[in-house]
Short mmCIF file of C-alpha atoms and ligand atoms in Angstrom, two decimals:
data_model
loop_
_atom_site.label_atom_id
_atom_site.label_comp_id
_atom_site.label_asym_id
_atom_site.label_seq_id
_atom_site.Cartn_x
_atom_site.Cartn_y
_atom_site.Cartn_z
CA MET X 1463 -267.54 -108.71 78.36
CA VAL X 1464 -264.78 -106.73 76.75
CA ASP X 1465 -263.22 -103.67 78.39
CA GLY X 1466 -261.69 -101.25 75.91
CA PRO X 1467 -259.60 -100.11 74.24
CA ALA X 1468 -260.16 -103.22 72.19
CA SER X 1469 -261.70 -104.50 69.01
CA VAL X 1470 -263.66 -107.64 68.38
CA THR X 1471 -264.02 -109.24 64.96
CA VAL X 1472 -266.58 -111.95 64.43
CA VAL X 1473 -264.83 -114.74 62.50
CA SER X 1474 -267.85 -117.02 62.41
CA GLY X 1475 -271.27 -117.22 63.95
CA VAL X 1476 -273.41 -114.37 65.24
CA VAL X 1477 -273.16 -112.31 68.42
CA GLU X 1478 -275.32 -109.60 69.89
CA VAL X 1479 -274.40 -106.35 71.64
CA PHE X 1480 -277.31 -104.50 73.30
CA ASP X 1481 -279.60 -106.26 70.83
CA SER X 1482 -277.59 -105.22 67.81
CA LEU X 1483 -276.58 -108.27 65.77
CA VAL X 1484 -272.98 -108.55 64.68
CA GLU X 1485 -272.53 -111.12 61.98
CA SER X 1486 -269.52 -112.82 60.47
CA LYS X 1487 -266.77 -110.35 59.41
CA GLY X 1488 -268.34 -107.67 61.56
CA LYS X 1489 -265.98 -105.62 63.70
CA VAL X 1490 -266.80 -103.80 66.92
CA VAL X 1491 -264.54 -101.23 68.52
CA ILE X 1492 -264.69 -100.74 72.28
CA ARG X 1493 -263.36 -97.36 73.39
CA GLU X 1494 -261.17 -96.92 76.42
CA GLY X 1495 -263.34 -96.60 79.52
CA LYS X 1496 -266.18 -98.57 77.92
CA ARG X 1497 -267.26 -102.16 78.42
CA LEU X 1498 -269.42 -104.05 75.95
CA PRO X 1499 -271.26 -107.32 76.57
CA PHE X 1500 -271.20 -109.80 73.67
CA THR X 1501 -273.85 -112.52 73.70
CA ALA X 1502 -273.37 -115.52 71.41
CA LYS X 1503 -276.57 -116.24 69.48
CA GLU X 1504 -275.03 -119.41 68.10
CA THR X 1505 -271.57 -120.91 68.32
CA ALA X 1506 -269.28 -118.07 67.40
CA THR X 1507 -265.56 -117.51 66.97
CA LEU X 1508 -264.20 -114.09 67.84
CA GLU X 1509 -260.89 -112.50 67.17
CA ILE X 1510 -260.18 -110.07 69.96
CA SER X 1511 -257.38 -107.57 70.05
CA LEU X 1512 -256.78 -105.83 73.32
CA GLY X 1513 -255.13 -102.46 73.80
CA GLU X 1514 -253.36 -101.19 76.88
CA ASN X 1515 -255.13 -102.20 80.11
CA ALA X 1516 -257.97 -103.79 78.14
CA SER X 1517 -259.45 -107.06 79.35
CA ILE X 1518 -262.10 -109.69 78.76
CA GLU X 1519 -264.25 -111.67 81.12
CA GLU X 1520 -266.53 -114.58 80.35
CA VAL X 1521 -269.85 -114.82 82.14
CA ASP X 1522 -272.51 -117.53 81.94
CA GLU X 1523 -275.61 -115.40 81.70
CA SER X 1524 -276.70 -112.36 79.79
CA THR X 1525 -275.75 -109.15 81.54
CA ILE X 1526 -278.92 -107.45 80.34
CA PRO X 1527 -281.31 -107.29 83.31
CA LEU X 1528 -284.76 -108.80 82.86
CA SER X 1529 -286.23 -105.45 83.91
CA TRP X 1530 -284.73 -103.89 80.74
CA THR X 1531 -286.63 -106.34 78.54
CA GLU X 1532 -289.83 -105.74 80.49
CA ALA X 1533 -289.33 -101.98 80.25
CA TYR X 1534 -288.97 -102.24 76.50
CA GLU X 1535 -292.18 -104.26 76.21
CA GLN X 1536 -294.10 -101.64 78.15
CA LEU X 1537 -292.69 -98.91 75.96
CA LEU X 1538 -293.73 -100.71 72.79
CA ASN X 1539 -297.28 -100.96 74.12
CA PHE X 1540 -297.76 -97.21 74.18
CA GLN X 1541 -300.30 -96.31 71.52
CA ASN X 1542 -300.20 -92.54 71.26
CA LYS X 1543 -297.39 -91.73 68.85
CA PRO X 1544 -295.00 -90.06 69.19
CA VAL X 1545 -294.06 -91.60 72.51
CA VAL X 1546 -291.66 -89.49 74.53
CA ALA X 1547 -289.55 -91.55 76.93
CA MET X 1548 -286.96 -90.13 79.25
CA VAL X 1549 -284.15 -92.10 80.88
CA ILE X 1550 -282.74 -90.98 84.20
CA GLY X 1551 -280.05 -92.42 86.43
CA THR X 1552 -276.86 -91.45 88.17
CA VAL X 1553 -273.42 -91.36 86.54
CA ASP X 1554 -272.40 -94.81 85.23
CA SER X 1555 -275.76 -96.41 85.93
CA GLY X 1556 -276.20 -97.70 82.39
CA LYS X 1557 -278.25 -94.88 80.81
CA THR X 1558 -276.43 -94.91 77.50
CA SER X 1559 -276.49 -98.70 77.30
CA PHE X 1560 -280.18 -98.80 78.15
CA CYS X 1561 -280.92 -96.20 75.45
CA THR X 1562 -278.87 -98.23 72.97
CA TYR X 1563 -280.77 -101.36 73.91
CA LEU X 1564 -284.20 -99.68 73.67
CA THR X 1565 -283.53 -97.97 70.37
CA ASN X 1566 -282.08 -101.10 68.76
CA LYS X 1567 -285.12 -103.07 69.86
CA LEU X 1568 -287.57 -100.44 68.60
CA LEU X 1569 -285.74 -100.31 65.30
CA HIS X 1570 -286.21 -104.06 64.90
CA GLU X 1571 -289.94 -103.38 65.18
CA LYS X 1572 -289.64 -100.95 62.26
CA GLN X 1573 -290.32 -97.93 64.43
CA LYS X 1574 -289.04 -94.49 63.57
CA VAL X 1575 -286.85 -93.67 66.54
CA ALA X 1576 -285.08 -90.48 67.48
CA ILE X 1577 -282.57 -90.31 70.28
CA LEU X 1578 -282.20 -86.99 72.04
CA ASP X 1579 -279.03 -86.95 74.07
CA GLY X 1580 -279.13 -84.62 77.06
CA ASP X 1581 -275.96 -85.83 78.74
CA LEU X 1582 -273.65 -82.93 77.94
CA GLY X 1583 -270.74 -84.29 79.99
CA GLN X 1584 -270.75 -87.79 78.51
CA SER X 1585 -272.47 -87.12 75.24
CA ASP X 1586 -273.00 -90.00 72.84
CA ILE X 1587 -274.53 -88.17 69.88
CA GLY X 1588 -273.09 -84.68 69.58
CA PRO X 1589 -269.73 -83.22 70.63
CA PRO X 1590 -268.98 -82.91 74.37
CA CYS X 1591 -270.67 -79.92 76.03
CA THR X 1592 -273.65 -80.11 73.66
CA VAL X 1593 -277.06 -81.72 73.67
CA ALA X 1594 -277.95 -83.31 70.35
CA TYR X 1595 -280.23 -85.68 68.48
CA THR X 1596 -280.28 -88.10 65.63
CA TYR X 1597 -282.38 -90.93 64.20
CA ILE X 1598 -281.54 -94.58 64.48
CA THR X 1599 -281.59 -96.02 60.99
CA LYS X 1600 -279.42 -99.05 61.65
CA SER X 1601 -278.76 -100.92 64.86
CA VAL X 1602 -275.61 -99.87 66.68
CA THR X 1603 -273.32 -101.26 69.36
CA ASP X 1604 -272.31 -97.74 70.39
CA LEU X 1605 -274.42 -94.60 69.90
CA PHE X 1606 -271.14 -92.69 69.50
CA ASN X 1607 -270.93 -94.13 65.98
CA LEU X 1608 -274.01 -92.18 64.90
CA GLU X 1609 -273.86 -88.73 63.43
CA ALA X 1610 -275.79 -85.87 65.00
CA LYS X 1611 -278.65 -84.31 63.00
CA ASN X 1612 -278.54 -81.14 65.03
CA ALA X 1613 -277.02 -80.03 68.30
CA PHE X 1614 -277.27 -77.22 70.82
CA PHE X 1615 -274.13 -75.97 72.48
CA ILE X 1616 -274.12 -75.62 76.25
CA GLY X 1617 -270.42 -74.87 76.63
CA VAL X 1618 -269.85 -76.61 79.95
CA THR X 1619 -269.62 -80.26 80.96
CA SER X 1620 -272.00 -80.11 83.90
CA PRO X 1621 -275.64 -78.97 83.86
CA SER X 1622 -275.56 -77.44 87.34
CA THR X 1623 -274.31 -74.07 86.08
CA ALA X 1624 -276.39 -74.12 82.91
CA ILE X 1625 -279.80 -75.48 83.89
CA ASN X 1626 -281.89 -73.11 81.79
CA LYS X 1627 -279.66 -73.50 78.79
CA VAL X 1628 -279.88 -77.29 78.88
CA ILE X 1629 -283.66 -77.14 79.18
CA LYS X 1630 -283.89 -74.63 76.35
CA GLY X 1631 -281.60 -76.73 74.17
CA LEU X 1632 -283.48 -79.94 74.75
CA THR X 1633 -286.92 -78.44 74.28
CA SER X 1634 -285.95 -76.74 71.04
CA LEU X 1635 -284.35 -79.90 69.64
CA LYS X 1636 -287.36 -81.94 70.69
CA LYS X 1637 -289.63 -79.53 68.84
CA GLU X 1638 -287.50 -80.01 65.74
CA ILE X 1639 -287.78 -83.79 66.07
CA LEU X 1640 -291.58 -83.60 66.45
CA ASP X 1641 -291.81 -81.89 63.06
CA THR X 1642 -290.58 -85.10 61.43
CA ASP X 1643 -293.26 -87.42 62.88
CA PRO X 1644 -291.23 -89.97 64.80
CA ASP X 1645 -292.82 -92.94 66.57
CA PHE X 1646 -290.55 -92.73 69.59
CA ILE X 1647 -288.27 -90.11 71.09
CA VAL X 1648 -285.85 -91.60 73.60
CA ILE X 1649 -284.27 -88.90 75.74
CA ASN X 1650 -281.08 -89.59 77.64
CA THR X 1651 -280.15 -87.27 80.49
CA ASP X 1652 -277.10 -86.33 82.53
CA GLY X 1653 -276.21 -88.14 85.74
CA TRP X 1654 -276.93 -85.24 88.12
CA VAL X 1655 -279.78 -86.70 90.14
CA GLU X 1656 -278.94 -86.23 93.82
CA GLY X 1657 -279.61 -83.18 95.97
CA GLU X 1658 -282.40 -80.64 95.91
CA ASP X 1659 -281.13 -78.64 92.93
CA ALA X 1660 -280.69 -81.76 90.84
CA VAL X 1661 -284.18 -83.00 91.74
CA ASN X 1662 -285.82 -79.66 90.88
CA TYR X 1663 -283.94 -79.52 87.62
CA LYS X 1664 -284.90 -83.05 86.56
CA VAL X 1665 -288.55 -82.46 87.44
CA GLN X 1666 -288.57 -79.27 85.40
CA LEU X 1667 -286.93 -81.09 82.52
CA ALA X 1668 -289.51 -83.90 82.61
CA LYS X 1669 -292.30 -81.32 82.56
CA GLU X 1670 -290.89 -79.17 79.78
CA LEU X 1671 -290.21 -82.20 77.62
CA ASN X 1672 -293.67 -83.67 78.27
CA SER X 1673 -292.28 -87.09 79.04
CA GLU X 1674 -294.97 -89.72 78.92
CA ILE X 1675 -292.81 -92.32 80.53
CA ILE X 1676 -289.68 -92.05 82.64
CA PHE X 1677 -287.31 -94.96 82.96
CA CYS X 1678 -285.42 -94.70 86.22
CA ILE X 1679 -282.22 -96.72 86.42
CA GLN X 1680 -281.70 -97.38 90.08
CA GLN X 1681 -278.53 -98.72 91.69
CA LYS X 1682 -279.47 -98.62 95.37
CA ASP X 1683 -281.88 -95.96 96.56
CA GLU X 1684 -280.20 -92.85 95.14
CA LEU X 1685 -283.24 -91.92 93.06
CA THR X 1686 -285.79 -92.00 95.92
CA PRO X 1687 -286.07 -88.20 96.43
CA LEU X 1688 -286.29 -87.65 92.67
CA LEU X 1689 -288.89 -90.39 92.24
CA ASN X 1690 -290.98 -88.84 95.01
CA SER X 1691 -290.82 -85.46 93.32
CA LEU X 1692 -291.79 -86.80 89.91
CA GLU X 1693 -295.42 -87.04 90.95
CA GLY X 1694 -297.94 -87.61 88.24
CA PHE X 1695 -295.44 -89.06 85.79
CA LYS X 1696 -295.55 -92.66 84.68
CA LYS X 1697 -292.30 -94.12 85.97
CA ILE X 1698 -290.72 -97.48 85.48
CA VAL X 1699 -287.82 -98.38 87.71
CA VAL X 1700 -285.25 -100.61 86.08
CA GLU X 1701 -282.10 -102.18 87.44
CA SER X 1702 -278.60 -100.94 86.89
CA PRO X 1703 -276.73 -103.97 85.52
CA SER X 1704 -274.37 -105.55 88.01
CA ALA X 1705 -271.83 -105.94 85.19
CA ILE X 1706 -271.35 -102.19 84.95
CA LYS X 1707 -267.89 -100.81 85.27
CA GLN X 1708 -267.61 -97.50 87.13
CA ARG X 1709 -265.34 -94.93 85.59
CA SER X 1710 -263.08 -92.47 87.29
CA ARG X 1711 -263.23 -88.75 86.61
CA GLU X 1712 -260.09 -89.13 84.53
CA LYS X 1713 -261.67 -91.86 82.43
CA ARG X 1714 -264.73 -89.72 81.88
CA ARG X 1715 -262.53 -86.85 80.86
CA SER X 1716 -260.55 -88.98 78.46
CA LEU X 1717 -263.80 -90.27 76.95
CA ARG X 1718 -264.80 -86.66 76.41
CA GLU X 1719 -261.48 -86.00 74.76
CA LEU X 1720 -262.27 -88.74 72.24
CA GLY X 1721 -265.34 -86.66 71.48
CA TYR X 1722 -263.31 -83.50 70.90
CA ILE X 1723 -260.96 -85.45 68.67
CA LYS X 1724 -263.84 -86.89 66.65
CA TYR X 1725 -265.42 -83.50 66.07
CA LEU X 1726 -262.17 -81.64 65.40
CA LYS X 1727 -260.81 -84.07 62.86
CA ASN X 1728 -259.28 -82.29 59.86
CA ALA X 1729 -259.53 -78.95 61.63
CA LYS X 1730 -257.63 -75.94 60.33
CA VAL X 1731 -257.23 -72.45 61.69
CA GLN X 1732 -259.85 -70.17 60.14
CA SER X 1733 -259.74 -66.43 60.40
CA LEU X 1734 -263.23 -64.95 60.66
CA PRO X 1735 -264.01 -61.23 60.55
CA ILE X 1736 -265.81 -60.24 63.74
CA GLY X 1737 -268.01 -57.82 61.82
CA TRP X 1738 -269.62 -60.68 59.90
CA LEU X 1739 -270.45 -62.69 62.94
CA LYS X 1740 -272.89 -62.76 65.78
CA ILE X 1741 -270.87 -63.66 68.83
CA GLU X 1742 -272.51 -65.21 71.85
CA ALA X 1743 -270.31 -65.08 74.91
CA ASN X 1744 -270.33 -64.27 78.56
CA GLU X 1745 -267.13 -62.51 79.50
CA PHE X 1746 -266.41 -61.48 75.95
CA LEU X 1747 -269.86 -60.06 75.47
CA GLY X 1748 -269.83 -56.87 73.54
CA LEU X 1749 -267.33 -58.18 71.04
CA SER X 1750 -269.63 -57.47 68.15
CA THR X 1751 -271.19 -54.37 69.65
CA HIS X 1752 -269.76 -50.97 68.85
CA HIS X 1753 -267.76 -48.92 71.22
CA GLY X 1754 -270.89 -47.09 72.18
CA ASP X 1755 -270.53 -43.39 72.64
CA MET X 1756 -267.10 -42.49 71.24
CA LYS X 1757 -266.88 -39.34 73.36
CA GLN X 1758 -267.55 -41.38 76.45
CA ALA X 1759 -264.93 -43.95 75.42
CA ARG X 1760 -262.34 -41.23 74.90
CA LYS X 1761 -263.10 -39.81 78.33
CA VAL X 1762 -262.49 -43.22 79.80
CA TYR X 1763 -259.19 -43.60 77.94
CA ASP X 1764 -258.08 -40.22 79.22
CA PHE X 1765 -259.05 -41.11 82.75
CA LEU X 1766 -257.15 -44.39 82.62
CA GLY X 1767 -254.25 -42.94 80.71
CA MET X 1768 -254.40 -45.78 78.23
CA LYS X 1769 -256.40 -47.10 75.30
CA PRO X 1770 -257.66 -50.64 75.81
CA LEU X 1771 -257.52 -53.16 72.96
CA HIS X 1772 -261.24 -53.38 73.08
CA PHE X 1773 -263.90 -51.34 74.79
CA ALA X 1774 -267.62 -52.12 74.83
CA GLU X 1775 -270.17 -50.23 76.81
CA LEU X 1776 -273.39 -52.09 77.49
CA LYS X 1777 -276.43 -51.09 79.50
CA ASP X 1778 -275.19 -52.20 82.87
CA ARG X 1779 -271.50 -52.89 82.31
CA VAL X 1780 -268.37 -52.09 80.44
CA TYR X 1781 -266.07 -54.70 78.95
CA MET X 1782 -262.47 -53.81 78.48
CA VAL X 1783 -259.71 -55.92 77.04
CA ILE X 1784 -256.14 -54.97 77.87
CA GLY X 1785 -252.75 -56.30 76.80
CA ARG X 1786 -251.09 -59.28 78.44
CA SER X 1787 -248.46 -57.27 80.26
CA CYS X 1788 -250.50 -54.15 80.70
CA TRP X 1789 -250.73 -52.79 84.22
CA ILE X 1790 -253.95 -51.30 85.42
CA ASN X 1791 -254.69 -49.59 88.70
CA ASP X 1792 -257.51 -51.24 90.68
CA GLU X 1793 -258.29 -47.98 92.45
CA LYS X 1794 -258.77 -46.23 89.13
CA ILE X 1795 -261.12 -48.95 87.95
CA LYS X 1796 -263.16 -48.60 91.12
CA LYS X 1797 -263.36 -44.84 90.68
CA LEU X 1798 -264.36 -45.24 87.07
CA GLU X 1799 -267.09 -47.66 88.09
CA GLU X 1800 -268.46 -44.97 90.37
CA ILE X 1801 -268.31 -42.30 87.70
CA LEU X 1802 -269.99 -44.45 85.07
CA GLY X 1803 -272.35 -46.17 87.48
CA LYS X 1804 -271.54 -49.46 85.77
CA LYS X 1805 -269.55 -52.53 86.51
CA ILE X 1806 -266.26 -52.76 84.64
CA VAL X 1807 -265.03 -56.14 83.52
CA VAL X 1808 -261.36 -56.21 82.65
CA ILE X 1809 -260.20 -59.07 80.48
CA ARG X 1810 -256.60 -59.78 79.57
CA LYS X 1811 -255.68 -60.54 76.02
CA GLY X 1812 -254.84 -64.22 75.81
CA GLU X 1813 -257.50 -65.34 78.28
CA GLU X 1814 -259.59 -66.40 75.32
CA GLU X 1815 -257.04 -68.86 74.02
CA GLY X 1816 -258.28 -72.44 74.02
CA LEU X 1817 -261.95 -71.74 74.64
CA LEU X 1818 -264.28 -74.31 73.14
CA VAL X 1819 -266.68 -72.69 70.67
CA ALA X 1820 -269.68 -73.79 68.66
CA LEU X 1821 -270.45 -72.63 65.14
CA TYR X 1822 -273.92 -72.18 63.70
CA ASN X 1823 -275.23 -71.02 60.34
CA ASN X 1824 -277.77 -68.27 59.72
CA ASP X 1825 -280.71 -70.57 60.50
CA ARG X 1826 -279.05 -71.58 63.73
CA LYS X 1827 -278.22 -75.03 62.47
CA PHE X 1828 -275.28 -76.42 64.38
CA LEU X 1829 -272.25 -76.76 62.11
CA GLY X 1830 -269.63 -78.04 64.53
CA ILE X 1831 -267.24 -77.10 67.27
CA GLY X 1832 -263.91 -75.34 67.26
CA VAL X 1833 -261.23 -74.05 69.57
CA LEU X 1834 -260.69 -70.31 69.81
CA ARG X 1835 -257.02 -69.59 69.22
CA GLU X 1836 -257.09 -65.82 69.32
CA ILE X 1837 -259.22 -62.74 69.23
CA ASP X 1838 -257.24 -60.35 67.11
CA TYR X 1839 -258.50 -56.95 68.19
CA SER X 1840 -256.49 -54.95 65.72
CA ARG X 1841 -257.49 -56.97 62.66
CA LYS X 1842 -260.94 -57.56 64.16
CA THR X 1843 -260.89 -61.28 63.51
CA LEU X 1844 -261.41 -64.49 65.41
CA LYS X 1845 -258.91 -67.26 64.80
CA ILE X 1846 -260.69 -70.55 65.27
CA PHE X 1847 -259.33 -74.08 64.92
CA THR X 1848 -262.21 -75.99 63.35
CA PRO X 1849 -263.10 -78.40 60.55
CA VAL X 1850 -266.08 -76.17 59.66
CA SER X 1851 -265.19 -74.07 56.65
CA GLU X 1852 -268.41 -72.60 55.33
CA GLY X 1853 -271.56 -70.83 56.36
CA ILE X 1854 -270.50 -69.67 59.81
CA SER X 1855 -272.75 -66.87 61.07
CA ILE X 1856 -272.87 -67.41 64.80
CA VAL X 1857 -270.01 -68.22 67.16
CA ALA X 1858 -270.91 -69.27 70.69
CA LEU X 1859 -268.11 -69.26 73.25
CA GLY X 1860 -268.06 -71.97 75.89
CA ARG X 1861 -266.41 -72.05 79.29
CA VAL X 1862 -264.35 -75.18 78.73
CA LYS X 1863 -260.75 -74.74 77.64
CA LEU X 1864 -258.72 -77.16 75.56
CA ASP X 1865 -254.97 -77.20 75.11
CA LYS X 1866 -253.21 -77.86 71.80
CA ASN X 1867 -253.57 -81.62 72.33
CA LEU X 1868 -257.31 -81.18 72.85
CA LYS X 1869 -257.03 -82.02 76.52
CA GLU X 1870 -259.28 -80.13 78.90
CA THR X 1871 -257.18 -77.74 80.92
CA PRO X 1872 -257.84 -78.04 84.64
CA ALA X 1873 -258.32 -74.32 85.30
CA PHE X 1874 -261.61 -74.28 83.48
CA ALA X 1875 -262.66 -77.94 83.33
CA GLU X 1876 -265.84 -78.72 85.17
CA GLU X 1877 -266.94 -82.20 85.95
CA ALA X 1878 -270.16 -83.92 85.02
N1 ADP J 141 -275.62 -104.78 80.67
C1 ADP J 141 -274.34 -104.46 80.63
N2 ADP J 141 -273.38 -105.41 80.54
C2 ADP J 141 -272.08 -105.07 80.50
N3 ADP J 141 -271.61 -103.81 80.52
C3 ADP J 141 -272.51 -102.83 80.61
C4 ADP J 141 -273.92 -103.11 80.66
N4 ADP J 141 -274.57 -101.94 80.74
C5 ADP J 141 -273.62 -100.99 80.72
N5 ADP J 141 -272.39 -101.52 80.64
C6 ADP J 141 -271.12 -100.81 80.60
O1 ADP J 141 -270.94 -100.05 81.79
C7 ADP J 141 -270.41 -98.77 81.50
C8 ADP J 141 -271.34 -97.69 82.00
O2 ADP J 141 -272.56 -97.76 81.30
P1 ADP J 141 -273.18 -96.53 80.49
O3 ADP J 141 -274.33 -97.06 79.73
O4 ADP J 141 -272.13 -95.84 79.73
O5 ADP J 141 -273.65 -95.65 81.74
P2 ADP J 141 -274.12 -94.11 81.81
O6 ADP J 141 -274.56 -93.72 80.44
O7 ADP J 141 -275.21 -94.11 82.82
O8 ADP J 141 -272.94 -93.35 82.30
C9 ADP J 141 -270.21 -98.73 79.99
O9 ADP J 141 -268.90 -99.04 79.66
C10 ADP J 141 -271.17 -99.77 79.47
O10 ADP J 141 -270.80 -100.25 78.23
MG1 MG J 142 -273.93 -92.17 79.19
#
């Protein structure tokens, strides 16, 4: 077992990682916070280079539980294609590794396999804060090495505040996968499994995704309430490997940051005219809408004794962006709310800086992520740091913030 950051080069012989063969000259990179089990298929010589705090440990037996092999055999026996299999388990229970193992095995049987990754906080396929899918065309030691076919941006790292969005994202991606006639769809999920809300959410997810089989990776008895609520579903309980290494919040965050780095490679600041875009946002909603009734807006300016940088009147609320050092009287805002009969949301210029965004084309194909640097209200442009350079029609703003070094800033960071 090798704990990253490390790399392993096979000098001679053959080894296996989650059923993916690595032959002579093959090189495997183990990211920080990850552990990979190498099984020698024949006498093998490895060259191992260890980074900071990396380590290796030799064990006598395979660390793949027997129940994983049995689970795979049951899955292969399903006759009605496409087979939709969902994997559930708590944080660090082995979900990703189990999915890697299953998909590698299915691939060896010449099956067409799609992996739909619903773990937005520890995503393997798409960027962090997204759900995404791809097809397995070659065996892999780490699903992170695959490239997403399409993704759906959630904008947060934890599903608890975005339940409907996650369900919508996964169902729409699954529909897209079904159009391509796969044999198997393996769906990974987030680690939020305990408590009533989590149970309800997972049950709803299983229903909406029409899972034929649910693999439940159990450590102790943490899945009992969820298992009881998943009535009517075919469930197979599998073990969480004892060799698993638990990760701290910080490790999980730094793994996510590797994801931001991967998807923001070669990024440049792009200036995009707001008028050409459809902007999907919460607090900044109304960015692409017009000022509404100009007379009304002017009345408001007069009342406040100032002209905001941006003013958008929607059905039930008014969004107003004011300068960084601008002073505004709370009492006046309250009065104005009464006069207009609407809620007024005041946003300070600069609050947008660092927000994670997703970019889509006209057909709502996911193009990539970016970091919002500035909303320039006078030039009516968005300045976005992104490697995506063409075809941007939709910009979706997330709630995660990244600093210049692509580290999540604590004020906004949520935890998976
Ligand atoms: N059978 C195993 N042997 C050794 N290490 C494992 C095994 N299964 C998982 N791990 C390691 O344990 C860590 C947690 O597993 P992972 O699959 O990432 O869990 P999850 O996706 O549920 O968070 C990872 O570093 C993974 O590589
Ligand atoms: Mg995982």
